[in-house]
Coordinates of C-alpha atoms in Angstrom, one line a residue:
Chain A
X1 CA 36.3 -52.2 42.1
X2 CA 36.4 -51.5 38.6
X3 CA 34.4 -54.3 36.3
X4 CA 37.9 -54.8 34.3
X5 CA 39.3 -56.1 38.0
X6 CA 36.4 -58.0 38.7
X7 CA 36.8 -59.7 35.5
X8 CA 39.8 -60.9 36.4
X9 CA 38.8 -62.1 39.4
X10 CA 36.2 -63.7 38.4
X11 CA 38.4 -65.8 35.8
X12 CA 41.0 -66.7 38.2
X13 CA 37.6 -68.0 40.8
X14 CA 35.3 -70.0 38.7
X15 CA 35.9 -73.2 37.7
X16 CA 37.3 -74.1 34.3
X17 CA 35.6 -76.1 31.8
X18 CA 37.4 -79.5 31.3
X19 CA 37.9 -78.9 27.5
X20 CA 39.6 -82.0 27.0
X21 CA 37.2 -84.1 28.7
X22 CA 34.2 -82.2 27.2
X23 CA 36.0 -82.8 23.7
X24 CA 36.2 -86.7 24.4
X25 CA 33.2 -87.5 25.8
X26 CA 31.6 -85.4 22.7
X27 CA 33.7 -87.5 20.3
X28 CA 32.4 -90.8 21.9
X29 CA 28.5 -89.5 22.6
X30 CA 28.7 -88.4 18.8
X31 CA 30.2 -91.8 17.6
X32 CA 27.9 -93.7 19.2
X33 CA 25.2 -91.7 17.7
X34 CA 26.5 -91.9 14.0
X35 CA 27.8 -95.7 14.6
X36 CA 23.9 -96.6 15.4
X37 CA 22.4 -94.4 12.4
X38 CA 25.2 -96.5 10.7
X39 CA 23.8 -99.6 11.6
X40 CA 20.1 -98.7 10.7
X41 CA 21.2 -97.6 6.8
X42 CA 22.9 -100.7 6.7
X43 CA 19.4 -102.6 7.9
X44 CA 17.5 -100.6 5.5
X45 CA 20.0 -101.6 2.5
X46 CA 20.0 -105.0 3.8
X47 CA 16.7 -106.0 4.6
X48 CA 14.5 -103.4 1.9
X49 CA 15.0 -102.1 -1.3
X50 CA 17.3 -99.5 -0.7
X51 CA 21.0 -97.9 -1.5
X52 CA 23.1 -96.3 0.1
X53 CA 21.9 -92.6 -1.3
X54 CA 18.1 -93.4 -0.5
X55 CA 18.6 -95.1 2.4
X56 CA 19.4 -91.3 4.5
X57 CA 15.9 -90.5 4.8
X58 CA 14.5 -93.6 6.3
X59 CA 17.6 -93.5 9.0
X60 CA 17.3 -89.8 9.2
X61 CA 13.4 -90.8 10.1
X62 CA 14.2 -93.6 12.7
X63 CA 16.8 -91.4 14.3
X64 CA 14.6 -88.4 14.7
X65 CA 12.0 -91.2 15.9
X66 CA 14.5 -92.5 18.6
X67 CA 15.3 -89.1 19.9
X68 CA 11.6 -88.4 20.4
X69 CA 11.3 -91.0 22.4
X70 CA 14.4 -90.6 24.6
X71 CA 13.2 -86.6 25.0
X72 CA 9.9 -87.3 25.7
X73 CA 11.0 -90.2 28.4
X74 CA 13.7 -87.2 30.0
X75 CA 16.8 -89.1 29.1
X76 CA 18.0 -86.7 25.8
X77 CA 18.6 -83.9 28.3
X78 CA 21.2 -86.2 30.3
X79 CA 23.1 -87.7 27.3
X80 CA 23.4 -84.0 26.3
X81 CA 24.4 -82.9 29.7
X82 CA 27.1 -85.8 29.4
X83 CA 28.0 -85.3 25.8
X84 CA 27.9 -82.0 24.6
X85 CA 28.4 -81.1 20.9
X86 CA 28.1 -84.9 20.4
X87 CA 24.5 -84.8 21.4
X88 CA 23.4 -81.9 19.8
X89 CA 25.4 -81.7 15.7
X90 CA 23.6 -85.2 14.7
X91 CA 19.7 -85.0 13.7
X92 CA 18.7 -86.6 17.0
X93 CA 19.8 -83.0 18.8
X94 CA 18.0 -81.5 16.5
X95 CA 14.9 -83.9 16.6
X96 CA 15.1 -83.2 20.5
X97 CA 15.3 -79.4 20.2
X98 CA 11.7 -79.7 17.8
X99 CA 10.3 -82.1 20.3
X100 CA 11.2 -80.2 23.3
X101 CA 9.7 -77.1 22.8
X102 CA 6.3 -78.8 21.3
X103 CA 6.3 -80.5 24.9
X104 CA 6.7 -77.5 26.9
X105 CA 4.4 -75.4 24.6
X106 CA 1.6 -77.7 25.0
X107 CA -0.1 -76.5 28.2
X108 CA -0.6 -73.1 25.5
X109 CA -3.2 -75.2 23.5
X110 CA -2.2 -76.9 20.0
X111 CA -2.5 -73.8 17.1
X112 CA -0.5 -71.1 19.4
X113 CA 1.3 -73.2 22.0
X114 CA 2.7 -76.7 19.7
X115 CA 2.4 -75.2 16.4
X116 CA 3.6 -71.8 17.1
X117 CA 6.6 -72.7 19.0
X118 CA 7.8 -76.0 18.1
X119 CA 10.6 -74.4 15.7
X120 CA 11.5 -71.9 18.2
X121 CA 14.8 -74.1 18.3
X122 CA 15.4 -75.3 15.2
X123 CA 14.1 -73.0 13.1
X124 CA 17.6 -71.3 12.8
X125 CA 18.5 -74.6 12.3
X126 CA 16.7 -75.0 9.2
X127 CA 17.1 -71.8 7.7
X128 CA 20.6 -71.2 8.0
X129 CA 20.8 -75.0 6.7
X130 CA 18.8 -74.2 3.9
X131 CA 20.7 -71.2 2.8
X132 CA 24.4 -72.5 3.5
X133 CA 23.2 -75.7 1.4
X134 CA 21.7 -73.0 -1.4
X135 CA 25.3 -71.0 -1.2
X136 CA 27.4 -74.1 -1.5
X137 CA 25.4 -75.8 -4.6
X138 CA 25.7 -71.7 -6.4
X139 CA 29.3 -72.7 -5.8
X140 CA 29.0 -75.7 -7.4
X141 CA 27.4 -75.2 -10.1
X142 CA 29.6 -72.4 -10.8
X143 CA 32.7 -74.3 -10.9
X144 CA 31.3 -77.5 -12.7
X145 CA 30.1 -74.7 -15.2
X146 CA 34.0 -73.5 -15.7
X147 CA 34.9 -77.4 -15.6
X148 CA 36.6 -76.6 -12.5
X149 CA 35.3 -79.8 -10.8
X150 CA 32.3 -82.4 -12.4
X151 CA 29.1 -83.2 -10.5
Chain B
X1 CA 21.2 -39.2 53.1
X2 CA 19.5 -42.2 54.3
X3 CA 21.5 -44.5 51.4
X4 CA 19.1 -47.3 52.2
X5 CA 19.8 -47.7 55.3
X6 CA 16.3 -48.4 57.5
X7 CA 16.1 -48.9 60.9
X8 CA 12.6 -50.0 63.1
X9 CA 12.6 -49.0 66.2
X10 CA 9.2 -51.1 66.9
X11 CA 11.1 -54.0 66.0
X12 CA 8.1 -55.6 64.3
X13 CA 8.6 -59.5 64.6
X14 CA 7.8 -62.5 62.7
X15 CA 5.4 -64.9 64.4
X16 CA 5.6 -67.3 62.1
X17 CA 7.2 -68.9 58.6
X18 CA 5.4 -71.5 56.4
X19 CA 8.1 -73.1 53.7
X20 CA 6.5 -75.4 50.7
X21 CA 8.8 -77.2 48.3
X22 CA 8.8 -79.4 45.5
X23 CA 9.3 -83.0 45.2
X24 CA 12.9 -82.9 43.7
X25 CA 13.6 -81.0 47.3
X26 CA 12.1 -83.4 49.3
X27 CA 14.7 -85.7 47.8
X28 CA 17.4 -83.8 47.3
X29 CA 17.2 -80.6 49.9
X30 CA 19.6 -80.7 53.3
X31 CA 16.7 -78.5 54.4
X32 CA 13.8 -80.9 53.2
X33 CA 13.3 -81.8 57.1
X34 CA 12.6 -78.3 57.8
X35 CA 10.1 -77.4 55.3
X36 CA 6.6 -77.5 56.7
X37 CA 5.1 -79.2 53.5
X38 CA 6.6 -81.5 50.4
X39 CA 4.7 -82.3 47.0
X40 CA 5.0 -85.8 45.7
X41 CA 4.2 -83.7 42.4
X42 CA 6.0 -80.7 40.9
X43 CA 2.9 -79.3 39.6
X44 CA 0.9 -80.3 42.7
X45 CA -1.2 -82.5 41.0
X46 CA -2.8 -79.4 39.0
X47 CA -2.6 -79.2 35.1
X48 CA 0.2 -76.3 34.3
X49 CA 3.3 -75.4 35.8
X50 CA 2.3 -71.8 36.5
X51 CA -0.9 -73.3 38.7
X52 CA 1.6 -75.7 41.0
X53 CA 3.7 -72.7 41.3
X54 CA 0.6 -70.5 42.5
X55 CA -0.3 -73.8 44.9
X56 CA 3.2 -73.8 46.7
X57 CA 2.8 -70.2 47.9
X58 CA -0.8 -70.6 48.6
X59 CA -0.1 -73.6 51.0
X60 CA 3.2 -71.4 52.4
X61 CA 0.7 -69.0 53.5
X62 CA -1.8 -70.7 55.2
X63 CA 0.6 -72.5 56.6
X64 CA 1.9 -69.7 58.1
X65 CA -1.2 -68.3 59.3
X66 CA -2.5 -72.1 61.0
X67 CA 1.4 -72.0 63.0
X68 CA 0.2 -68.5 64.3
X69 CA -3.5 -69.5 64.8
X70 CA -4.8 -66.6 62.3
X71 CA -7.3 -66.5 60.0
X72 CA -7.1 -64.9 56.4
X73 CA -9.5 -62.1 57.6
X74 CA -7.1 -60.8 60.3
X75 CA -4.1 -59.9 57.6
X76 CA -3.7 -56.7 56.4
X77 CA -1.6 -56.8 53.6
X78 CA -0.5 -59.7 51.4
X79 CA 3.4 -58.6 50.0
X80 CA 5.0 -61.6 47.3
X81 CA 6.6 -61.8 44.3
X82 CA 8.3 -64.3 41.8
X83 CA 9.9 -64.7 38.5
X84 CA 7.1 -65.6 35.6
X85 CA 5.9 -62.8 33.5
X86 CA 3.6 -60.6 35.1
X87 CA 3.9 -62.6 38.5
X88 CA 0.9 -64.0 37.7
X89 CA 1.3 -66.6 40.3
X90 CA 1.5 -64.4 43.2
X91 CA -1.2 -62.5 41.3
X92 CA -3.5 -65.6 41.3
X93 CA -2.3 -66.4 45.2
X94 CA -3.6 -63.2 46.4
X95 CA -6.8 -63.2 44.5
X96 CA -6.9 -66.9 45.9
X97 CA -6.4 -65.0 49.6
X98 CA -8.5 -62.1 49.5
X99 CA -5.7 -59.7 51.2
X100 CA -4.8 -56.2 49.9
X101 CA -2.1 -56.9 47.8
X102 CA 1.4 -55.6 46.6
X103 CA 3.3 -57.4 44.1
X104 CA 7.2 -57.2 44.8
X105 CA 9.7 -57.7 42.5
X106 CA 13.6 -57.6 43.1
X107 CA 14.0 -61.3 41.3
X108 CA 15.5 -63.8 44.0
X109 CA 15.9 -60.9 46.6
X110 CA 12.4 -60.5 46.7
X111 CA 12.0 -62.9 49.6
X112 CA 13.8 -60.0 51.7
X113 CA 12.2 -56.6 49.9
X114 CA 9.0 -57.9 50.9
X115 CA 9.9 -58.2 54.2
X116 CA 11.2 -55.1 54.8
X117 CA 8.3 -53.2 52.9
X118 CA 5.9 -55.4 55.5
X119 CA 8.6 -54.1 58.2
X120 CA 7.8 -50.7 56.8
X121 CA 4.2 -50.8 57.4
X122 CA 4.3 -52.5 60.4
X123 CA 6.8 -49.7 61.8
X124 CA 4.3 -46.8 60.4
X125 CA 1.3 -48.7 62.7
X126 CA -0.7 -49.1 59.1
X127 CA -0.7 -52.5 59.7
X128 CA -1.2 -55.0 62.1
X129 CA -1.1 -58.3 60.3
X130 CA 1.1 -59.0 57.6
X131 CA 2.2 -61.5 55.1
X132 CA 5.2 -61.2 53.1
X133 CA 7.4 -64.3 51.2
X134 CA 8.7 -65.1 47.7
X135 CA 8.8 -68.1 45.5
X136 CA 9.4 -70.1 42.4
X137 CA 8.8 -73.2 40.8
X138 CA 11.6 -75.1 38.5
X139 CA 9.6 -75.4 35.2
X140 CA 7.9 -72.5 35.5
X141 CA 11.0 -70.2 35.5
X142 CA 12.9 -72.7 33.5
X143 CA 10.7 -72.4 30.4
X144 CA 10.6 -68.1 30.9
X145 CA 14.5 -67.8 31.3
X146 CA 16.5 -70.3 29.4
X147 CA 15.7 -73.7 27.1
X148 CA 12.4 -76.5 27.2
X149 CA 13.4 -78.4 30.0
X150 CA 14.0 -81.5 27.9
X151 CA 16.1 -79.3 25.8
X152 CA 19.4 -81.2 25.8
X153 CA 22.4 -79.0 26.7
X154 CA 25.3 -79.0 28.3
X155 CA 25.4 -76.7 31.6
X156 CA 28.7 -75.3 32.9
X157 CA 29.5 -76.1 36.6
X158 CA 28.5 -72.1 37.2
X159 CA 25.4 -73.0 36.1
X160 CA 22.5 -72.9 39.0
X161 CA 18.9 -74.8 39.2
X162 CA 15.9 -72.9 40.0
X163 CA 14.1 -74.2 43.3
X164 CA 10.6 -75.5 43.6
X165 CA 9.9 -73.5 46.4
X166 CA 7.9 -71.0 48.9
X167 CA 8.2 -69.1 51.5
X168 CA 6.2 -66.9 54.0
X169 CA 5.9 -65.2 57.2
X170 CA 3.6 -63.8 59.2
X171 CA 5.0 -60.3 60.6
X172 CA 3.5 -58.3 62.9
X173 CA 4.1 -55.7 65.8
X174 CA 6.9 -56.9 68.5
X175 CA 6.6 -59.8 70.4
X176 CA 9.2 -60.4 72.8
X177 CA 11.0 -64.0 72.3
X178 CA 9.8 -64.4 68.7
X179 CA 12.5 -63.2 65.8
X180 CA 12.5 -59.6 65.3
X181 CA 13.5 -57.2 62.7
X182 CA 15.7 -54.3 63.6
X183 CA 17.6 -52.7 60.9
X184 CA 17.5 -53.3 56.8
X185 CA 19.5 -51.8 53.8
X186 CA 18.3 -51.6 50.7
X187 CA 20.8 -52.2 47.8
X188 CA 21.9 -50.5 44.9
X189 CA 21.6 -52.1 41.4
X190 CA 25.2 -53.1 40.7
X191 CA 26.6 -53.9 37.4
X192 CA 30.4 -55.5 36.9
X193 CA 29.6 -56.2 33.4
X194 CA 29.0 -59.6 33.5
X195 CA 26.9 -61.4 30.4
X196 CA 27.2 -65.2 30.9
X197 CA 22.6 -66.1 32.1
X198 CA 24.5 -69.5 33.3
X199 CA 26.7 -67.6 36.1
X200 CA 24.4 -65.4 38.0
X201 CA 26.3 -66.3 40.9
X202 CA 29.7 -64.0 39.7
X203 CA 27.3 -61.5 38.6
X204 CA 25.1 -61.0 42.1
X205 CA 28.1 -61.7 44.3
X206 CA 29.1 -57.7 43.5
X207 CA 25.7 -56.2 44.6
X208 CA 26.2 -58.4 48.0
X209 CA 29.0 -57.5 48.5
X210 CA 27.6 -53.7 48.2
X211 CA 25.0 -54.1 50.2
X212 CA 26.8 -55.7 52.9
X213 CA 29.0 -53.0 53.4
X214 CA 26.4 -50.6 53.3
X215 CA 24.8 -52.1 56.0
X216 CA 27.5 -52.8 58.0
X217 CA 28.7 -48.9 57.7
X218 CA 25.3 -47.8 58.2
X219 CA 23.9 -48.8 60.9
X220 CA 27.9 -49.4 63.0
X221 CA 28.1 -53.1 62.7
X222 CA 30.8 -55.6 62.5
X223 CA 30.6 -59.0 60.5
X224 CA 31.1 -60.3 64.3
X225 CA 27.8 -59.3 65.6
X226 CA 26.3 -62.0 63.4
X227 CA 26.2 -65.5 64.2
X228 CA 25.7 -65.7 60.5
X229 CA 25.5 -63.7 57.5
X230 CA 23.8 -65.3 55.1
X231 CA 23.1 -64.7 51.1
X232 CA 20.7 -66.0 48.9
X233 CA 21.7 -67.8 46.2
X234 CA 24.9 -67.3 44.9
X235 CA 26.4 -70.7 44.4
X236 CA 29.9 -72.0 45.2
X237 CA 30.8 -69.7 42.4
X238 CA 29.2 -66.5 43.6
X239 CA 29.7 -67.3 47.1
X240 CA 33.4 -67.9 46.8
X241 CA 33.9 -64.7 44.9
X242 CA 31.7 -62.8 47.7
X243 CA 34.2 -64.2 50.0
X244 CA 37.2 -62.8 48.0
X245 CA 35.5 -59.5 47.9
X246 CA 34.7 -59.2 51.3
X247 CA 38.6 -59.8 51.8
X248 CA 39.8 -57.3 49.5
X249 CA 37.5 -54.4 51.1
X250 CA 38.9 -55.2 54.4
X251 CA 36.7 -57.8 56.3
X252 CA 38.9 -59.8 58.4
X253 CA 37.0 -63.1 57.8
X254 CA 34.2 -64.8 56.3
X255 CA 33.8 -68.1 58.7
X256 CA 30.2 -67.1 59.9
X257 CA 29.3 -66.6 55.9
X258 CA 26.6 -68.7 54.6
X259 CA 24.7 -69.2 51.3
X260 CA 21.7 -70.8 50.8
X261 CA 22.1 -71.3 46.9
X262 CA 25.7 -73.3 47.6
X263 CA 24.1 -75.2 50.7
X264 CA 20.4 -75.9 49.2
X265 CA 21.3 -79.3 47.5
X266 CA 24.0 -80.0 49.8
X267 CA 26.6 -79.2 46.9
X268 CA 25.7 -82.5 45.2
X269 CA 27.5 -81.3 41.8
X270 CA 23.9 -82.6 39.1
X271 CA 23.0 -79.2 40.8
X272 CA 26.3 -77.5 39.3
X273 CA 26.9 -74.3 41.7
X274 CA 23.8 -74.8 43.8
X275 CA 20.1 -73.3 44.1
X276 CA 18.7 -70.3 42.8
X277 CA 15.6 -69.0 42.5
X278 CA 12.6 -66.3 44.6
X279 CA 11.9 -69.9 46.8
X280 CA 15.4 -70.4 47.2
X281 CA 16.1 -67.8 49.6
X282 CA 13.3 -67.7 50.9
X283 CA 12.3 -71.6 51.8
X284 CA 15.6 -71.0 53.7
X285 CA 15.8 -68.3 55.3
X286 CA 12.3 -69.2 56.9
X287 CA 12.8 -72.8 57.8
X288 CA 16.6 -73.2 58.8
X289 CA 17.1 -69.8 59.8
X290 CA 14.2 -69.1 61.4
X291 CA 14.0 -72.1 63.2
X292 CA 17.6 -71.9 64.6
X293 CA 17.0 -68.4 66.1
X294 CA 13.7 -69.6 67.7
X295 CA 15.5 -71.8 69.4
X296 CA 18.5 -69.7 70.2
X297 CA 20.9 -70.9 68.2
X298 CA 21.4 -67.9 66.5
X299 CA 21.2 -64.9 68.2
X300 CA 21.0 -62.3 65.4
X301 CA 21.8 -63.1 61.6
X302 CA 21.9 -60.8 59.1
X303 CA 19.6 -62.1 55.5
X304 CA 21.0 -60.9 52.3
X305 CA 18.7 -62.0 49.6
X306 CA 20.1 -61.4 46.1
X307 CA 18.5 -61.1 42.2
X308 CA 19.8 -60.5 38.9
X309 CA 17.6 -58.1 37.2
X310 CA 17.6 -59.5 33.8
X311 CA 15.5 -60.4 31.0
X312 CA 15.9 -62.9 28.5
X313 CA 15.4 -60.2 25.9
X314 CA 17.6 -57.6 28.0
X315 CA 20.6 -60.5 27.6
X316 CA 19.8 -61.5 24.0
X317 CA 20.4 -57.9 23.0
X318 CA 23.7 -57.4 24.4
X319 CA 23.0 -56.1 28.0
X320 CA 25.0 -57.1 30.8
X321 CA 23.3 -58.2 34.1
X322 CA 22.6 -56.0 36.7
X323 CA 21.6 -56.9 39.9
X324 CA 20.7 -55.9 42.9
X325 CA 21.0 -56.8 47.3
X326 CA 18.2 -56.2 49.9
X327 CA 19.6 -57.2 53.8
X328 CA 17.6 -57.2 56.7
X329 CA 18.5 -57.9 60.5
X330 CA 16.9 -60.2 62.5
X331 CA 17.8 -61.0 65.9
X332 CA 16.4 -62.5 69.3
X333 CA 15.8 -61.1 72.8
X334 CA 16.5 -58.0 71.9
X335 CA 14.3 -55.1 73.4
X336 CA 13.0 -52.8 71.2
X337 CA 13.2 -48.9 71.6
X338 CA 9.7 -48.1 72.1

């Protein structure tokens, strides 16, 4: 059988993804994420000395702190099996990809295993971060040079 | 040409199969009854993943050898492999045992390649004693082929989960009522082009296919001699697309198929498609199996283990998966030719 045929094949046998449902239950795991990193920035505006621009990094901070927890108890794993993309795009997937591979690393010792490997993950993460926020500020700046836009 | 095809006329038998398996399998497995021993711990209450893994084929062995009433000393040869780097827990097993030692390697279809290299030897009267098996331990392989373990993502339902389990046998020269070995083909590597690590099953379900036919043209068999034919792990996915191969080249039916992947976790669906793994086959294959021609159940089955031969570096650079078939024979009663 040629591998063109058993492509086909193999389309028409395995099962299909339920998009739609995937897309929902995303929508609703990544809501509920966002709607409780919500309610911390409000209890960090509310209840400390903070605004609404400053108060990011302590919420970033608790939700990174919450996702440790719920990794290193084996729950992140099935609220990412359930929600997809909605578990992984906020911070707390990518607090769970850091904390993940620092768990399984550790048997290799603390320099080499947990050090070494603990951005395995989400070192991509950061970098391409780091450079798409560097290419879009050069934008930015650009055009608020021209009076294209202001700051 | 020979085209893999093997036949032993001394019809060397297997006297006896230990099976070892995790705790997730003593909970989960349709099989757990008929494994000879179940950890309460994955890592059998040892520090690393690696040294549990190197535990469960330990205890499959000597659990083996106290069915048959042998001591370590008597074996000749000591033939296992499994998926971590280097195999370095059969490596550690067999420096654990003391045996002469090859390390096999045909990925999940090792549980079969070993037995037919012990076959070999036991055919060429080099050997009297020997023990061959396969296994793998979740974590272990988990951590070597794909994400952490608490990595959170989502799995398709193609996906498979790697089995915390062992498997040996004690084979040696014919003994007449015990499970024999008379015939075995040894695959091809087969290659339909297929690049998705979360579907081995639609990838290794062309190289079973190949070796089936091989077999069956090779050594003048029907699917109908078999009470069952039975692969290693290729899922529901895999084993349904077996299924539609097998009907396209011309067999008229597939109702004494089996696959141990699709049956392992009795299709519960938080396994996705099933089992997969070096244990997988093997824990079944040499419990279920085994145990249902010993007591005549089955009268001759036909085991064909299966492995994709990749590499998370070979897939991250673009290569698609090839993989590879071993089948071997087994039967019951049957008189051999010398």
């Amino acid at each position: 059988m040629e591998q063109e045929k058993y492509a086909h094949l193999e389309k028409e046998l395995s099962p299909k993804p339920p998009i739609l449902k995937n897309v929902i239950k995303a929508f609703l795991v990544g809501g509920l994420i966002c709607l409780i990193g919500q309610f911390i920035a409000l209890f960090y505006i509310t209840f400390f000395d903070f605004t609404e621009r400053t108060a990011s990094n302590p919420t970033v901070a608790t939700m990174i702190f919450l996702s440790m927890l719920l990794t290193g108890f084996g729950l992140y794993k099935k609220i990412a099996q359930f929600g997809g993309a909605g578990a992984a795009v906020p911070i707390t997937g990518f607090g769970n990809a850091v904390v993940s591979s620092a768990i399984e690393h550790k048997s290799e010792g603390y320099v080499l295993g947990v050090g070494g490997n603990m951005f395995k993950l989400a070192g991509s993460v950061i970098l391409f971060g780091v450079f798409s926020a560097f290419v879009v500020a050069l934008i930015k700046t650009i055009l608020v040079k021209f009076g294209v836009v202001s700051w | 040409m020979k085209n893999g095809i093997l036949t032993f006329n001394s019809m060397p038998s297997i006297h006896s199969a230990g099976v070892t398996a995790g705790p997730l399998e003593k909970k989960k497995s349709v099989f757990a009854q008929s494994f000879d021993k179940l950890y309460e711990d994955e890592r059998c209450d040892l520090p690393t993943n690696e040294d549990g893994h190197k535990q469960l084929m330990y205890d499959a062995v000597m659990v083996a050898l106290s069915k048959a009433k042998k001591d370590v000393e008597k074996i000749d040869f000591f033939l296992t492999g499994d998926l971590v780097n280097q195999m370095t827990p059969s490596n550690f097993t067999a420096q654990a045992l003391g045996i002469p030692y090859l390390g096999m390697f045909s990925a999940c279809a090792t549980s079969v390649s070993s037995m037919i290299t012990a076959a070999l030897l036991a055919e060429a009267k080099q050997a009297n004693w020997l023990i061959a098996g396969s296994s793998s331990q979740h974590n272990a392989v988990e951590r070597q082929f794909r994400y952490p373990l608490e990595y959170g993502t989502q799995k398709a339902a193609t996906a498979q989960w790697t089995v915390t389990a062992a498997g040996a046998v004690l084979i040696g020269q014919n003994k007449p009522g015990t499970p024999s070995i008379s015939c075995a083909t040894i695959g091809k590597v087969v290659d339909m082009g297929m690049t998705d690590p979360l579907n081995m099953g639609a990838a290794m379900a062309p190289a079973a296919m190949s070796t089936l036919s091989s077999h069956l043209n090779g050594h003048s068999k029907t699917v109908d001699d078999y009470d069952t034919i039975i692969t290693g792990d290729l899922g529901s996915s895999g084993f349904k697309l077996l299924k539609a191969l097998a009907n396209e080249q011309g067999l008229p039916h597939t109702k004494n198929f089996r696959d141990a992947g699709e049956e392992f976790y009795g299709m519960d669906p938080s396994f996705f498609a099933g089992a997969s793994g070096a244990g997988c086959s093997a824990a079944v294959f040499f419990s279920d199996v085994y145990q249902k021609l010993q007591k005549g159940e089955y009268q001759r089955v036909l085991l064909i283990a299966t492995g994709a031969l990749l590499s998370p570096l070979s897939y991250q650079q673009g290569d698609t998966i090839p993989c590879i078939a071993h089948a071997i024979e087994i039967s019951i009663n049957e008189v051999s030719m010398i």
